[in-house]
PDB file of C-alpha atoms in Angstrom:
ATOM      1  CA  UNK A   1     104.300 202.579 144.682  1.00 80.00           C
ATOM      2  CA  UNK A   2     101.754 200.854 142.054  1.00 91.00           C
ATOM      3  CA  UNK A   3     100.098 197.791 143.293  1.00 93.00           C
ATOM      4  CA  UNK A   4      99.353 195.108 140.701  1.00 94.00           C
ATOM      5  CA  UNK A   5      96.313 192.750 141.307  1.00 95.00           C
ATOM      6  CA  UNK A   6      95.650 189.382 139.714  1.00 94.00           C
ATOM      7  CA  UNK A   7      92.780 187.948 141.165  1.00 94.00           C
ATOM      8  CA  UNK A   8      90.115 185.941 139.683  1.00 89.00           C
ATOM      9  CA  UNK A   9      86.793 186.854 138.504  1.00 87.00           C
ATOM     10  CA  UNK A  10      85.269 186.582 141.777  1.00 90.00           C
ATOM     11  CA  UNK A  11      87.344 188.334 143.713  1.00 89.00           C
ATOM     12  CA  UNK A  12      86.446 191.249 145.816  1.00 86.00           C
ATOM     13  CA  UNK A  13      88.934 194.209 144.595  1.00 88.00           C
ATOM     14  CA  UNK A  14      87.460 197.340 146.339  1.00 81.00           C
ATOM     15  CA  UNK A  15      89.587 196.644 150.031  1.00 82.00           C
ATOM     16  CA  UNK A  16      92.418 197.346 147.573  1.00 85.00           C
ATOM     17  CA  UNK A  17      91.514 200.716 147.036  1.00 83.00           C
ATOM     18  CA  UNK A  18      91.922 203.606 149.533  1.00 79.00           C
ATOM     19  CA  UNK A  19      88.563 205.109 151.256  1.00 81.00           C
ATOM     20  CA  UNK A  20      89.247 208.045 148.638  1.00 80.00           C
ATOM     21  CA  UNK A  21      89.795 206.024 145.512  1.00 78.00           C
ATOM     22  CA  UNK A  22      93.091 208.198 145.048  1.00 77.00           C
ATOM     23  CA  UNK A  23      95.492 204.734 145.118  1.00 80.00           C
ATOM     24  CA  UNK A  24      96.130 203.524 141.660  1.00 84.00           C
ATOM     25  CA  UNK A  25      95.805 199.642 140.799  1.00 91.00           C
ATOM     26  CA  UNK A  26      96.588 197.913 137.669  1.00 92.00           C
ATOM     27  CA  UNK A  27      94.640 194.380 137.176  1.00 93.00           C
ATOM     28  CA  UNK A  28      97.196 192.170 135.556  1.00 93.00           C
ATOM     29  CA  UNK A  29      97.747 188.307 134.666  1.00 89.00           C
ATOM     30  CA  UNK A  30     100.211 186.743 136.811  1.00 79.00           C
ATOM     31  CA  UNK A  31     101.196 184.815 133.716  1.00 82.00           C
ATOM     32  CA  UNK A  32     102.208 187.234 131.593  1.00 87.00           C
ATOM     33  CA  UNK A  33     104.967 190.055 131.593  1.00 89.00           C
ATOM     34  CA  UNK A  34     103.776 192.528 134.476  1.00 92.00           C
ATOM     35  CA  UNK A  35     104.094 195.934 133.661  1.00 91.00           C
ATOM     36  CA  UNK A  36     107.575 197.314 134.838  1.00 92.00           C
ATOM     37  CA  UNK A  37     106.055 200.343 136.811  1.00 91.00           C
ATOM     38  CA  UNK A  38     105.083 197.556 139.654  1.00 94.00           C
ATOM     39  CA  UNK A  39     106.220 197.797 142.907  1.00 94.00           C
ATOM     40  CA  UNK A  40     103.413 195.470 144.444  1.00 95.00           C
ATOM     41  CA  UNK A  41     102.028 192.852 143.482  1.00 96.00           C
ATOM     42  CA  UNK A  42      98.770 190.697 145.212  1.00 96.00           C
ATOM     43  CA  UNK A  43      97.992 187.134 143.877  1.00 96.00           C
ATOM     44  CA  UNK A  44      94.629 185.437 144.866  1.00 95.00           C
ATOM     45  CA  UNK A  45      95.448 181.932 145.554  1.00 95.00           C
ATOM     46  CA  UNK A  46      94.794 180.195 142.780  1.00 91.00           C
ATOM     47  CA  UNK A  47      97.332 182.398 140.821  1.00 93.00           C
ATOM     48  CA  UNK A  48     100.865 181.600 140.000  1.00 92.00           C
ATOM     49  CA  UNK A  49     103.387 182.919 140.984  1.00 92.00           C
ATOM     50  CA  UNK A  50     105.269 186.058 139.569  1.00 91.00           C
ATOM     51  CA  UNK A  51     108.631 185.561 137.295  1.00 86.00           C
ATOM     52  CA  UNK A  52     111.333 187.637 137.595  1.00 86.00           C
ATOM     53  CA  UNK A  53     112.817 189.646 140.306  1.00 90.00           C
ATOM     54  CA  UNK A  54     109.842 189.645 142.684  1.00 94.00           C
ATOM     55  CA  UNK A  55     110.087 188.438 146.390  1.00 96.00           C
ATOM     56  CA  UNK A  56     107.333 187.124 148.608  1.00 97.00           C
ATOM     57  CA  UNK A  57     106.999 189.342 151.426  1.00 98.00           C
ATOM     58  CA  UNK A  58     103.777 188.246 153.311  1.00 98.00           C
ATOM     59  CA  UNK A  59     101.594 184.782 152.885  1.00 98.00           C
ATOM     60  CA  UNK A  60      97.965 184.483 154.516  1.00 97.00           C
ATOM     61  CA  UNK A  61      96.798 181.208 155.772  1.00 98.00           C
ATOM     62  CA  UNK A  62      94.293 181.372 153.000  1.00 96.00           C
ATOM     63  CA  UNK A  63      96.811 181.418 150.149  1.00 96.00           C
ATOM     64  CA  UNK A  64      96.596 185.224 149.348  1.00 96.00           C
ATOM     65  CA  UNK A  65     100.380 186.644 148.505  1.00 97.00           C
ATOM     66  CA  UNK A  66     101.976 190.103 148.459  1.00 97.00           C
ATOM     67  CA  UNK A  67     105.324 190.492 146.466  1.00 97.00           C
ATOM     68  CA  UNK A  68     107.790 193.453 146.574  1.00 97.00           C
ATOM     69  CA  UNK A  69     110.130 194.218 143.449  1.00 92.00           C
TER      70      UNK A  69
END
């Protein structure tokens, strides 16, 4: 499935793609209508949560969240 990233400007992104660069990642704002072909979606912690039908499926104890649609 697509993963969507919103992180912030400092951020490190590249653990997000696969040793190959083959995976394909949007970056997106977590405040604004995410593209429909999500199925992922990874907010730093500063970011706010996803609207819509998007459920939180892990939480680290840093903040960092993974949603499934």
């Amino acid at each position: 499935g697509q993963l969507g990233l919103a992180l912030n400007a400092h951020d490190v992104s590249y653990p997000f793609f696969d040793s190959h660069l083959e995976r394909r990642v949007q970056f997106v704002s977590s405040t604004q209508a995410l593209p429909p072909d999500l199925d992922w979606l990874v907010l730093s912690p500063q970011r706010l949560p996803p609207r819509g039908l998007w459920r939180q499926v892990l939480r680290t104890p840093g903040g960092w969240r993974l949603y499934a649609r």
